[in-house]
Short mmCIF file of C-alpha atoms and ligand atoms in Angstrom, two decimals:
data_model
loop_
_atom_site.label_atom_id
_atom_site.label_comp_id
_atom_site.label_asym_id
_atom_site.label_seq_id
_atom_site.Cartn_x
_atom_site.Cartn_y
_atom_site.Cartn_z
CA UNK A 1 52.15 -31.54 17.65
CA UNK A 2 51.87 -27.84 18.36
CA UNK A 3 49.47 -27.05 15.53
CA UNK A 4 45.70 -26.89 15.70
CA UNK A 5 43.89 -26.73 12.39
CA UNK A 6 42.23 -23.40 11.68
CA UNK A 7 38.81 -24.96 11.02
CA UNK A 8 38.88 -26.57 14.47
CA UNK A 9 39.29 -23.29 16.35
CA UNK A 10 36.36 -21.38 17.89
CA UNK A 11 37.40 -18.18 16.11
CA UNK A 12 37.09 -19.72 12.63
CA UNK A 13 33.30 -19.48 12.81
CA UNK A 14 33.54 -15.94 14.15
CA UNK A 15 35.64 -14.98 11.16
CA UNK A 16 33.02 -16.43 8.83
CA UNK A 17 30.34 -14.45 10.64
CA UNK A 18 32.45 -11.29 10.41
CA UNK A 19 32.89 -11.89 6.70
CA UNK A 20 29.16 -12.42 6.16
CA UNK A 21 28.12 -9.36 8.10
CA UNK A 22 30.73 -6.77 7.14
CA UNK A 23 33.77 -8.33 5.45
CA UNK A 24 32.12 -9.15 2.16
CA UNK A 25 30.78 -5.63 1.64
CA UNK A 26 33.89 -3.89 2.97
CA UNK A 27 34.66 -0.71 1.04
CA UNK A 28 38.17 0.73 1.18
CA UNK A 29 37.07 4.21 0.23
CA UNK A 30 34.53 4.34 3.03
CA UNK A 31 37.07 2.88 5.46
CA UNK A 32 39.56 5.66 4.69
CA UNK A 33 36.82 8.30 4.89
CA UNK A 34 35.70 7.00 8.27
CA UNK A 35 39.11 6.65 9.86
CA UNK A 36 41.80 9.31 9.56
CA UNK A 37 44.22 6.94 11.33
CA UNK A 38 43.78 4.06 8.91
CA UNK A 39 47.17 4.48 7.23
CA UNK A 40 48.94 4.58 10.60
CA UNK A 41 47.01 1.60 11.95
CA UNK A 42 47.67 -0.60 8.94
CA UNK A 43 51.23 0.34 8.10
CA UNK A 44 54.39 -0.56 9.93
CA UNK A 45 58.14 -0.76 9.80
CA UNK A 46 59.99 -4.03 9.95
CA UNK A 47 63.73 -4.44 9.45
CA UNK A 48 64.68 -2.92 6.06
CA UNK A 49 61.05 -2.94 4.90
CA UNK A 50 58.19 -0.50 5.39
CA UNK A 51 54.79 -2.01 4.69
CA UNK A 52 51.50 -0.31 3.95
CA UNK A 53 48.65 -2.77 4.42
CA UNK A 54 45.97 -0.10 4.63
CA UNK A 55 44.67 -0.63 1.08
CA UNK A 56 43.54 -4.14 2.01
CA UNK A 57 39.97 -5.30 2.65
CA UNK A 58 40.39 -5.48 6.38
CA UNK A 59 39.42 -3.54 9.48
CA UNK A 60 40.68 -3.60 13.05
CA UNK A 61 37.96 -6.02 14.14
CA UNK A 62 38.84 -8.55 11.46
CA UNK A 63 42.55 -8.22 12.10
CA UNK A 64 41.86 -8.82 15.79
CA UNK A 65 40.02 -12.04 14.95
CA UNK A 66 42.83 -13.12 12.62
CA UNK A 67 45.38 -12.54 15.37
CA UNK A 68 43.20 -14.63 17.65
CA UNK A 69 43.20 -17.30 14.94
CA UNK A 70 46.99 -17.23 15.00
CA UNK A 71 46.91 -17.77 18.78
CA UNK A 72 44.30 -20.52 18.69
CA UNK A 73 46.12 -22.45 15.95
CA UNK A 74 49.31 -22.33 18.04
CA UNK A 75 51.28 -20.25 15.58
CA UNK A 76 53.68 -18.91 18.19
CA UNK A 77 54.47 -22.36 19.56
CA UNK A 78 54.97 -23.66 16.02
CA UNK A 79 57.29 -20.75 15.19
CA UNK A 80 59.23 -21.34 18.42
CA UNK A 81 59.44 -25.04 17.56
CA UNK A 82 61.08 -24.12 14.25
CA UNK A 83 63.53 -21.78 15.97
CA UNK A 84 64.39 -24.38 18.60
CA UNK A 85 65.30 -26.99 15.98
CA UNK A 86 62.29 -29.30 16.38
CA UNK A 87 61.66 -31.66 13.46
CA UNK A 88 58.57 -29.80 12.25
CA UNK A 89 58.96 -31.22 8.74
CA UNK A 90 57.24 -34.33 10.03
CA UNK A 91 56.70 -36.21 6.77
CA UNK A 92 60.43 -36.18 6.13
CA UNK A 93 61.44 -36.28 9.81
CA UNK A 94 63.57 -33.16 9.41
CA UNK A 95 64.31 -29.98 11.27
CA UNK A 96 63.63 -26.69 9.50
CA UNK A 97 66.64 -24.49 10.14
CA UNK A 98 67.39 -22.30 7.13
CA UNK A 99 67.26 -19.41 9.64
CA UNK A 100 70.39 -20.81 11.32
CA UNK A 101 72.34 -20.19 8.10
CA UNK A 102 71.97 -16.45 8.73
CA UNK A 103 72.51 -16.51 12.48
CA UNK A 104 75.70 -14.62 13.36
CA UNK A 105 78.49 -16.63 15.04
CA UNK A 106 78.03 -15.08 18.46
CA UNK A 107 74.33 -14.44 18.53
CA UNK A 108 73.25 -13.32 22.00
CA UNK A 109 69.79 -14.79 21.32
CA UNK A 110 71.33 -18.22 20.91
CA UNK A 111 70.48 -20.21 24.04
CA UNK A 112 73.51 -21.50 25.92
CA UNK A 113 71.94 -24.21 28.11
CA UNK A 114 73.20 -27.73 27.59
CA UNK A 115 70.05 -28.81 25.72
CA UNK A 116 71.04 -26.30 23.08
CA UNK A 117 74.68 -27.30 22.95
CA UNK A 118 73.97 -29.35 19.86
CA UNK A 119 72.51 -26.26 18.16
CA UNK A 120 75.61 -24.26 19.05
CA UNK A 121 77.75 -26.99 17.50
CA UNK A 122 75.62 -26.94 14.37
CA UNK A 123 75.98 -23.16 14.19
CA UNK A 124 79.73 -23.60 14.44
CA UNK A 125 79.60 -26.03 11.50
CA UNK A 126 77.46 -23.55 9.56
CA UNK A 127 79.97 -20.78 10.16
CA UNK A 128 82.92 -22.95 9.18
CA UNK A 129 81.21 -23.96 5.93
CA UNK A 130 80.27 -20.35 5.24
CA UNK A 131 83.87 -19.27 5.81
CA UNK A 132 85.15 -21.92 3.38
CA UNK A 133 82.54 -20.99 0.79
CA UNK A 134 83.24 -17.27 1.06
CA UNK A 135 87.02 -17.82 0.84
CA UNK A 136 86.43 -19.79 -2.37
CA UNK A 137 84.17 -17.04 -3.68
CA UNK A 138 86.91 -14.46 -3.07
CA UNK A 139 89.48 -16.67 -4.82
CA UNK A 140 87.24 -16.93 -7.86
CA UNK A 141 86.61 -13.18 -7.80
CA UNK A 142 90.35 -12.53 -7.79
CA UNK A 143 90.99 -15.06 -10.56
CA UNK A 144 90.94 -12.98 -13.74
CA UNK A 145 91.28 -16.08 -15.87
CA UNK A 146 87.74 -17.12 -14.88
CA UNK A 147 85.33 -14.87 -16.77
CA UNK A 148 82.15 -17.00 -16.76
CA UNK A 149 80.32 -18.76 -13.94
CA UNK A 150 77.69 -21.26 -15.06
CA UNK A 151 75.26 -22.43 -12.37
CA UNK A 152 73.63 -25.74 -13.24
CA UNK A 153 70.66 -26.42 -10.96
CA UNK A 154 66.87 -26.28 -10.90
CA UNK A 155 64.10 -25.22 -8.49
CA UNK A 156 65.61 -23.95 -5.27
CA UNK A 157 69.08 -24.65 -6.64
CA UNK A 158 68.44 -22.12 -9.40
CA UNK A 159 65.66 -19.66 -8.56
CA UNK A 160 67.19 -18.21 -5.38
CA UNK A 161 70.71 -17.55 -6.64
CA UNK A 162 69.46 -16.42 -10.04
CA UNK A 163 66.89 -14.03 -8.56
CA UNK A 164 69.48 -12.59 -6.17
CA UNK A 165 72.34 -12.25 -8.68
CA UNK A 166 70.01 -10.38 -11.06
CA UNK A 167 68.52 -8.27 -8.27
CA UNK A 168 71.93 -7.18 -7.02
CA UNK A 169 73.43 -6.63 -10.45
CA UNK A 170 74.52 -3.12 -9.48
CA UNK A 171 76.70 -4.64 -6.74
CA UNK A 172 78.39 -7.16 -9.04
CA UNK A 173 81.99 -6.25 -9.69
CA UNK A 174 82.85 -6.22 -13.39
CA UNK A 175 84.83 -9.01 -15.02
CA UNK A 176 82.50 -11.96 -14.49
CA UNK A 177 79.43 -13.08 -16.37
CA UNK A 178 76.83 -15.30 -14.70
CA UNK A 179 74.74 -17.90 -16.51
CA UNK A 180 71.97 -20.09 -15.09
CA UNK A 181 71.08 -23.40 -16.72
CA UNK A 182 68.10 -25.20 -15.22
CA UNK A 183 65.96 -26.71 -17.96
CA UNK A 184 66.64 -30.20 -19.26
CA UNK A 185 65.84 -28.69 -22.65
CA UNK A 186 69.27 -28.79 -24.31
CA UNK A 187 68.62 -25.47 -26.02
CA UNK A 188 69.37 -23.72 -22.74
CA UNK A 189 72.74 -25.34 -22.05
CA UNK A 190 73.73 -25.25 -25.74
CA UNK A 191 73.10 -21.49 -25.85
CA UNK A 192 75.38 -20.96 -22.85
CA UNK A 193 78.09 -23.30 -24.14
CA UNK A 194 78.18 -21.30 -27.38
CA UNK A 195 79.21 -18.24 -25.36
CA UNK A 196 81.88 -19.68 -23.03
CA UNK A 197 85.33 -21.24 -23.26
CA UNK A 198 86.47 -24.19 -21.12
CA UNK A 199 89.62 -22.47 -19.83
CA UNK A 200 87.73 -19.43 -18.53
CA UNK A 201 84.56 -21.07 -17.17
CA UNK A 202 83.64 -22.29 -13.71
CA UNK A 203 80.68 -24.71 -13.64
CA UNK A 204 78.79 -24.92 -10.35
CA UNK A 205 76.66 -28.04 -10.15
CA UNK A 206 74.01 -27.11 -7.59
CA UNK A 207 71.74 -29.86 -6.32
CA UNK A 208 70.71 -30.59 -2.77
CA UNK A 209 70.15 -34.26 -3.57
CA UNK A 210 72.56 -34.61 -6.50
CA UNK A 211 69.98 -36.87 -8.14
CA UNK A 212 67.71 -34.39 -9.94
CA UNK A 213 67.53 -35.62 -13.51
CA UNK A 214 67.63 -32.21 -15.19
CA UNK A 215 70.71 -31.14 -13.26
CA UNK A 216 72.48 -34.47 -13.66
CA UNK A 217 71.82 -34.45 -17.41
CA UNK A 218 73.05 -30.87 -17.81
CA UNK A 219 76.09 -31.55 -15.63
CA UNK A 220 77.00 -34.65 -17.67
CA UNK A 221 76.69 -32.70 -20.91
CA UNK A 222 78.71 -29.78 -19.54
CA UNK A 223 81.47 -32.13 -18.42
CA UNK A 224 81.47 -33.96 -21.76
CA UNK A 225 81.64 -30.58 -23.57
CA UNK A 226 84.47 -29.40 -21.29
CA UNK A 227 86.53 -32.55 -21.91
CA UNK A 228 85.63 -32.57 -25.61
CA UNK A 229 86.98 -29.02 -25.91
CA UNK A 230 90.29 -30.15 -24.40
CA UNK A 231 89.54 -29.05 -20.84
CA UNK A 232 91.44 -31.09 -18.27
CA UNK A 233 91.41 -29.52 -14.83
CA UNK A 234 87.98 -30.63 -13.54
CA UNK A 235 88.93 -29.72 -9.96
CA UNK A 236 89.45 -26.09 -11.03
CA UNK A 237 86.50 -25.79 -13.41
CA UNK A 238 83.75 -27.79 -11.66
CA UNK A 239 82.44 -27.42 -8.13
CA UNK A 240 79.45 -29.17 -6.56
CA UNK A 241 77.07 -27.54 -4.07
CA UNK A 242 75.18 -30.35 -2.38
CA UNK A 243 74.20 -32.31 0.72
CA UNK A 244 75.27 -35.43 -1.16
CA UNK A 245 79.03 -34.99 -1.44
CA UNK A 246 79.50 -38.73 -2.02
CA UNK A 247 77.41 -38.60 -5.19
CA UNK A 248 79.29 -35.50 -6.37
CA UNK A 249 82.59 -37.32 -5.88
CA UNK A 250 81.26 -40.35 -7.74
CA UNK A 251 80.30 -37.98 -10.55
CA UNK A 252 83.94 -36.92 -10.72
CA UNK A 253 83.77 -33.57 -8.94
CA UNK A 254 86.37 -33.13 -6.22
CA UNK A 255 85.71 -29.49 -5.30
CA UNK A 256 82.61 -29.70 -3.13
CA UNK A 257 80.70 -27.49 -0.70
CA UNK A 258 78.21 -29.23 1.56
CA UNK A 259 75.06 -28.37 3.44
CA UNK A 260 72.43 -30.15 5.51
CA UNK A 261 69.13 -31.96 5.05
CA UNK A 262 67.44 -29.40 7.35
CA UNK A 263 67.73 -26.78 4.60
CA UNK A 264 64.78 -27.10 2.23
CA UNK A 265 65.63 -26.63 -1.46
CA UNK A 266 63.49 -23.50 -1.77
CA UNK A 267 65.07 -22.12 1.41
CA UNK A 268 68.66 -22.82 0.36
CA UNK A 269 69.93 -19.56 -1.15
CA UNK A 270 71.47 -18.81 2.26
CA UNK A 271 73.59 -21.98 2.12
CA UNK A 272 76.40 -22.89 -0.31
CA UNK A 273 73.67 -22.81 -2.98
CA UNK A 274 74.24 -19.05 -2.71
CA UNK A 275 77.81 -19.39 -4.03
CA UNK A 276 77.04 -17.66 -7.38
CA UNK A 277 75.75 -14.70 -5.39
CA UNK A 278 78.81 -14.72 -3.13
CA UNK A 279 81.06 -14.69 -6.21
CA UNK A 280 78.98 -11.91 -7.72
CA UNK A 281 78.80 -9.53 -4.75
CA UNK A 282 81.71 -10.73 -2.64
CA UNK A 283 82.01 -12.11 0.88
CA UNK A 284 81.07 -8.83 2.53
CA UNK A 285 77.98 -8.40 0.36
CA UNK A 286 76.89 -11.99 1.04
CA UNK A 287 77.30 -11.44 4.79
CA UNK A 288 75.09 -8.35 4.51
CA UNK A 289 72.50 -10.42 2.64
CA UNK A 290 72.51 -12.93 5.53
CA UNK A 291 72.44 -10.15 8.13
CA UNK A 292 69.37 -8.53 6.53
CA UNK A 293 67.58 -11.88 6.67
CA UNK A 294 68.65 -12.40 10.28
CA UNK A 295 67.17 -9.03 11.21
CA UNK A 296 63.86 -10.22 9.78
CA UNK A 297 64.19 -13.57 11.62
CA UNK A 298 64.53 -11.68 14.88
CA UNK A 299 61.53 -9.53 14.07
CA UNK A 300 59.45 -12.63 13.32
CA UNK A 301 60.73 -14.37 16.46
CA UNK A 302 60.09 -11.61 18.99
CA UNK A 303 57.73 -8.90 17.68
CA UNK A 304 54.23 -9.03 19.18
CA UNK A 305 51.80 -10.64 16.74
CA UNK A 306 49.94 -7.39 16.07
CA UNK A 307 53.17 -5.69 14.95
CA UNK A 308 54.76 -8.72 13.35
CA UNK A 309 54.88 -8.15 9.61
CA UNK A 310 55.18 -11.79 8.42
CA UNK A 311 52.28 -12.63 10.75
CA UNK A 312 50.09 -9.81 9.44
CA UNK A 313 50.82 -10.70 5.81
CA UNK A 314 50.28 -14.42 6.35
CA UNK A 315 46.98 -13.82 8.13
CA UNK A 316 45.82 -11.52 5.35
CA UNK A 317 46.59 -14.34 2.92
CA UNK A 318 44.31 -16.62 4.95
CA UNK A 319 41.55 -13.99 5.06
CA UNK A 320 41.68 -13.56 1.28
CA UNK A 321 41.95 -17.24 0.40
CA UNK A 322 39.46 -18.75 2.83
CA UNK A 323 36.85 -16.04 3.30
CA UNK A 324 36.97 -13.81 0.22
CA UNK A 325 37.80 -16.86 -1.92
CA UNK A 326 40.51 -15.05 -3.92
CA UNK A 327 42.48 -17.62 -5.85
CA UNK A 328 45.68 -15.76 -6.61
CA UNK A 329 48.05 -13.01 -5.58
CA UNK A 330 49.83 -10.92 -8.15
CA UNK A 331 53.30 -9.63 -7.30
CA UNK A 332 54.62 -6.56 -9.04
CA UNK A 333 58.12 -5.44 -8.11
CA UNK A 334 58.69 -1.89 -9.34
CA UNK A 335 62.37 -2.55 -9.89
CA UNK A 336 63.48 -4.09 -13.15
CA UNK A 337 66.29 -6.04 -11.44
CA UNK A 338 63.67 -7.99 -9.47
CA UNK A 339 62.60 -9.72 -12.67
CA UNK A 340 62.94 -13.26 -11.22
CA UNK A 341 61.33 -12.32 -7.89
CA UNK A 342 57.85 -13.49 -8.99
CA UNK A 343 59.24 -16.84 -10.17
CA UNK A 344 61.14 -17.22 -6.91
CA UNK A 345 57.99 -16.53 -4.90
CA UNK A 346 56.03 -19.02 -6.98
CA UNK A 347 58.18 -21.87 -5.75
CA UNK A 348 58.34 -20.52 -2.21
CA UNK A 349 54.58 -20.21 -1.78
CA UNK A 350 53.17 -22.88 -4.08
CA UNK A 351 55.64 -25.68 -3.36
CA UNK A 352 55.35 -24.95 0.37
CA UNK A 353 51.60 -24.46 0.75
CA UNK A 354 50.10 -26.16 -2.30
CA UNK A 355 48.79 -29.01 -0.15
CA UNK A 356 45.40 -30.72 0.16
CA UNK A 357 46.00 -32.59 3.41
CA UNK A 358 46.99 -31.43 6.86
CA UNK A 359 50.22 -32.32 8.66
CA UNK A 360 48.60 -35.60 9.76
CA UNK A 361 47.57 -36.52 6.21
CA UNK A 362 43.87 -35.72 6.72
CA UNK A 363 42.01 -34.11 3.81
CA UNK A 364 41.33 -30.38 4.13
CA UNK A 365 37.93 -28.82 3.54
CA UNK A 366 39.29 -25.34 2.90
CA UNK A 367 41.64 -23.84 0.33
CA UNK A 368 45.39 -23.41 0.74
CA UNK A 369 48.09 -21.79 -1.43
CA UNK A 370 47.01 -19.06 -3.81
CA UNK A 371 48.50 -18.93 -7.29
CA UNK A 372 51.40 -16.47 -7.33
CA UNK A 373 52.14 -14.66 -10.54
CA UNK A 374 53.47 -11.36 -11.80
CA UNK A 375 56.02 -9.29 -13.65
CA UNK A 376 57.99 -6.18 -12.82
CA UNK A 377 56.18 -2.86 -13.09
CA UNK A 378 55.71 -0.89 -15.20
CA UNK A 379 55.82 -3.72 -17.77
CA UNK A 380 52.85 -5.55 -16.25
CA UNK A 381 50.74 -2.39 -16.59
CA UNK A 382 50.89 -2.77 -20.35
CA UNK A 383 50.02 -6.44 -20.29
CA UNK A 384 47.73 -7.88 -17.61
CA UNK A 385 46.87 -4.94 -15.37
CA UNK A 386 43.73 -4.50 -17.49
CA UNK A 387 42.41 -7.65 -15.84
CA UNK A 388 43.46 -6.46 -12.38
CA UNK A 389 41.45 -3.27 -12.84
CA UNK A 390 38.41 -4.48 -14.75
CA UNK A 391 38.42 -8.28 -14.77
CA UNK A 392 35.73 -10.35 -13.07
CA UNK A 393 38.19 -11.76 -10.49
CA UNK A 394 39.54 -9.70 -7.64
CA UNK A 395 43.29 -10.30 -7.36
CA UNK A 396 45.16 -8.82 -4.40
CA UNK A 397 48.34 -7.17 -5.70
CA UNK A 398 51.59 -6.95 -3.77
CA UNK A 399 53.72 -4.05 -4.93
CA UNK A 400 57.39 -3.59 -4.10
CA UNK A 401 59.01 -0.18 -4.52
CA UNK A 402 62.45 1.19 -3.77
CA UNK A 403 62.87 4.76 -2.53
CA UNK A 404 66.36 5.51 -3.81
CA UNK A 405 67.67 4.19 -7.13
CA UNK A 406 71.29 3.37 -7.78
CA UNK A 407 71.39 4.84 -11.30
CA UNK A 408 71.52 8.59 -11.88
CA UNK A 409 69.37 8.92 -15.01
CA UNK A 410 67.17 11.95 -14.46
CA UNK A 411 63.39 11.63 -14.28
CA UNK A 412 63.07 7.85 -14.47
CA UNK A 413 62.70 7.06 -10.82
CA UNK A 414 60.09 9.71 -10.09
CA UNK A 415 58.09 8.39 -13.02
CA UNK A 416 58.45 4.83 -11.76
CA UNK A 417 57.30 5.79 -8.25
CA UNK A 418 54.44 7.83 -9.68
CA UNK A 419 53.29 4.73 -11.54
CA UNK A 420 53.39 2.37 -8.58
CA UNK A 421 51.49 4.85 -6.41
CA UNK A 422 49.00 5.54 -9.19
CA UNK A 423 48.30 1.85 -9.77
CA UNK A 424 47.54 1.28 -6.08
CA UNK A 425 45.32 4.38 -6.15
CA UNK A 426 43.49 3.31 -9.29
CA UNK A 427 42.89 -0.19 -7.95
CA UNK A 428 41.37 1.24 -4.79
CA UNK A 429 39.54 4.32 -6.03
CA UNK A 430 38.16 3.06 -9.32
CA UNK A 431 36.28 5.46 -11.59
CA UNK A 432 32.58 5.91 -12.11
CA UNK A 433 31.39 5.94 -15.70
CA UNK A 434 27.93 5.17 -16.90
CA UNK A 435 29.24 3.84 -20.20
CA UNK A 436 30.37 0.50 -18.72
CA UNK A 437 33.61 0.03 -20.65
CA UNK A 438 35.26 2.93 -18.90
CA UNK A 439 33.90 2.07 -15.47
CA UNK A 440 36.36 0.90 -12.80
CA UNK A 441 34.70 -0.63 -9.75
CA UNK A 442 37.74 0.05 -7.57
CA UNK A 443 37.91 -1.43 -4.05
CA UNK A 444 40.64 -3.76 -5.34
CA UNK A 445 43.19 -4.51 -2.64
CA UNK A 446 46.94 -3.97 -2.69
CA UNK A 447 49.85 -4.18 -0.29
CA UNK A 448 52.79 -1.82 -0.67
CA UNK A 449 56.26 -2.94 0.43
CA UNK A 450 58.85 -0.18 0.44
CA UNK A 451 62.62 -0.56 0.67
CA UNK A 452 64.94 2.40 1.12
CA UNK A 453 67.21 0.89 -1.50
CA UNK A 454 67.69 -2.48 -3.11
CA UNK A 455 70.82 -3.72 -1.34
CA UNK A 456 72.11 -7.11 -0.18
CA UNK A 457 70.67 -6.43 3.29
CA UNK A 458 67.25 -5.27 2.16
CA UNK A 459 66.94 -8.12 -0.35
CA UNK A 460 67.84 -10.59 2.41
CA UNK A 461 65.17 -9.08 4.66
CA UNK A 462 62.54 -9.06 1.91
CA UNK A 463 63.13 -12.73 1.10
CA UNK A 464 63.11 -13.77 4.77
CA UNK A 465 59.86 -11.81 5.18
CA UNK A 466 58.33 -13.85 2.37
CA UNK A 467 59.60 -17.13 3.84
CA UNK A 468 58.04 -16.35 7.19
CA UNK A 469 54.69 -15.17 5.79
CA UNK A 470 54.46 -18.51 3.95
CA UNK A 471 55.25 -20.21 7.27
CA UNK A 472 52.42 -18.29 8.95
CA UNK A 473 49.67 -19.17 6.48
CA UNK A 474 50.93 -22.78 6.29
CA UNK A 475 50.84 -23.05 10.09
CA UNK A 476 47.31 -21.63 10.28
CA UNK A 477 46.21 -24.08 7.59
CA UNK A 478 47.79 -26.87 9.63
CA UNK A 479 49.87 -28.19 6.76
CA UNK A 480 53.50 -29.21 6.46
CA UNK A 481 54.98 -26.35 4.43
CA UNK A 482 58.34 -28.08 4.14
CA UNK A 483 57.76 -31.18 2.04
CA UNK A 484 56.88 -31.43 -1.66
CA UNK A 485 55.53 -34.90 -2.39
CA UNK A 486 53.49 -33.47 -5.25
CA UNK A 487 56.54 -33.28 -7.50
CA UNK A 488 57.30 -36.99 -7.29
CA UNK A 489 54.64 -38.59 -9.52
CA UNK A 490 55.67 -36.67 -12.63
CA UNK A 491 59.32 -37.64 -12.06
CA UNK A 492 58.42 -41.36 -11.91
CA UNK A 493 56.17 -41.21 -14.96
CA UNK A 494 58.81 -39.30 -16.96
CA UNK A 495 61.25 -42.18 -16.47
CA UNK A 496 58.69 -44.65 -17.81
CA UNK A 497 57.78 -42.42 -20.75
CA UNK A 498 61.44 -41.83 -21.58
CA UNK A 499 61.95 -45.62 -21.92
CA UNK A 500 58.83 -45.84 -24.07
CA UNK A 501 60.04 -43.00 -26.31
CA UNK A 502 63.11 -45.11 -26.98
CA UNK A 503 61.28 -48.41 -27.47
CA UNK A 504 57.98 -47.26 -28.95
CA UNK A 505 56.07 -49.53 -26.55
CA UNK A 506 52.66 -47.93 -25.84
CA UNK A 507 51.06 -50.96 -24.17
CA UNK A 508 48.97 -50.01 -21.15
CA UNK A 509 49.13 -46.24 -21.83
CA UNK A 510 46.06 -44.04 -22.01
CA UNK A 511 45.02 -43.34 -25.60
CA UNK A 512 46.12 -39.71 -25.58
CA UNK A 513 49.64 -40.36 -24.30
CA UNK A 514 49.97 -43.34 -26.66
CA UNK A 515 48.79 -41.24 -29.63
CA UNK A 516 51.17 -38.39 -28.87
CA UNK A 517 54.09 -40.72 -28.23
CA UNK A 518 53.54 -42.48 -31.54
CA UNK A 519 53.35 -39.14 -33.35
CA UNK A 520 56.58 -37.97 -31.73
CA UNK A 521 58.38 -41.12 -32.90
CA UNK A 522 57.02 -41.05 -36.45
O1 F6P B 1 61.35 -31.31 -7.74
C1 F6P B 1 61.25 -30.36 -6.76
C2 F6P B 1 62.57 -30.14 -6.07
O2 F6P B 1 62.83 -31.17 -5.20
C3 F6P B 1 62.60 -28.79 -5.35
O3 F6P B 1 62.03 -28.84 -4.10
C4 F6P B 1 64.05 -28.49 -5.36
O4 F6P B 1 64.32 -27.15 -5.09
C5 F6P B 1 64.42 -28.91 -6.77
O5 F6P B 1 63.63 -30.05 -7.00
C6 F6P B 1 65.87 -29.22 -6.99
O6 F6P B 1 66.32 -30.24 -6.16
P1 F6P B 1 67.86 -30.51 -5.97
O7 F6P B 1 68.48 -29.29 -5.39
O8 F6P B 1 67.94 -31.69 -5.06
O9 F6P B 1 68.43 -30.81 -7.33
#
């Protein structure tokens, strides 16, 4: 095991002491006044992303201790273990290699020694699968008879492709509509089925395991609808994206695209799960999406810790969660097309790091994943930003802005950028007012991520950045960021409750569940 738990390192106590003496009372306004170089010291470029961290409650001394924490917890060795294909997802005995999905075919960084021959073979398989998937995507794009693509999947089999298809809407060639059905609530599928016709629809059944009850139920209903409407050519109108091709075949789907158990669901948009995106933006666009992510992988793999953006962000997350005690992070993308970005990040962070035991199953005595929440700006400003400015909780805000818009409507973009800058200013500066109600304490932290433009490459880099920052905080916390046992109990209980909803048997249930169940059946 390469990891050492953060609370077992010598520097953990030093960080607590630093927090008690200066961290707690840190004042951003004073820090800027005292240091003309603060912006330069706490901002940096990474591939496709410029990041300003200077409006965070941190100074050089604290960042130095946090970097030491990264070293003492063995972050670099853990990162290298991931990139060498070690089975760091120990509770499931799996490698963690979503990064390999975006490794170019002839990557000079790819080791050639015989111990790595297996990895080279796997990369070859990855490239072959990608080629097949992209060829299919191009065929669908050229097929004018297919006007609607319906992705049926949930969690990582929905959030990634949906977020990316929406984000890159400007790159989507006209002639195809994309629909995403995830919820087992039949209202969602029924609403989509009302809009489409069997002869012009391609259903993509996306499920890593091909057992997820929501997806299986929706897929069954879609197939029944298709056949009921006179549809016959299942091979043309249904494709499965899965690691479980056998189950997809048993379901009656012959057109299948496979991937591997070393791709976690929430890390799978780079695999065949990204097919809706590939259809939407084309093979070239999808390759650029992968290339942007690969650029960020390389940055994470080789940049010195002090200039490594995922490392700096992940360590800041630890500082805020474990020393300041902040319970959440709000994400505000100032680009309306990034509307599913907060939801995507919720799964990425909270399913990865929402753990109460370490990688060895020992209980933790410190906090882990923050709550992630947010909406695109400027909308959030007219809803919950009140609380960010004047609420009793301090919530670090992560802003995303794009320098150059794709549209040409005059005035809008300057106004949008003025708002994102002004919000970060207002959070930091605050406003004195004796009256109380109009007083803003200020000193509220924010991080500013800036893209030149929202493109396949920059989106790929932004998402890979987020994946790696989650890796960093998870590694420092000493947890396994790649399993998700916490979702299992609800699944088991739902099966039992479903049977009871049919039978009406409430024996052995708690009084509340029994009461509700009886009311639902009445
Ligand atoms: O229930 C949680 C989960 O396993 C996620 O981790 C995953 O992304 C989602 O369900 C969907 O799983 P699958 O792709 O196997 O249907």
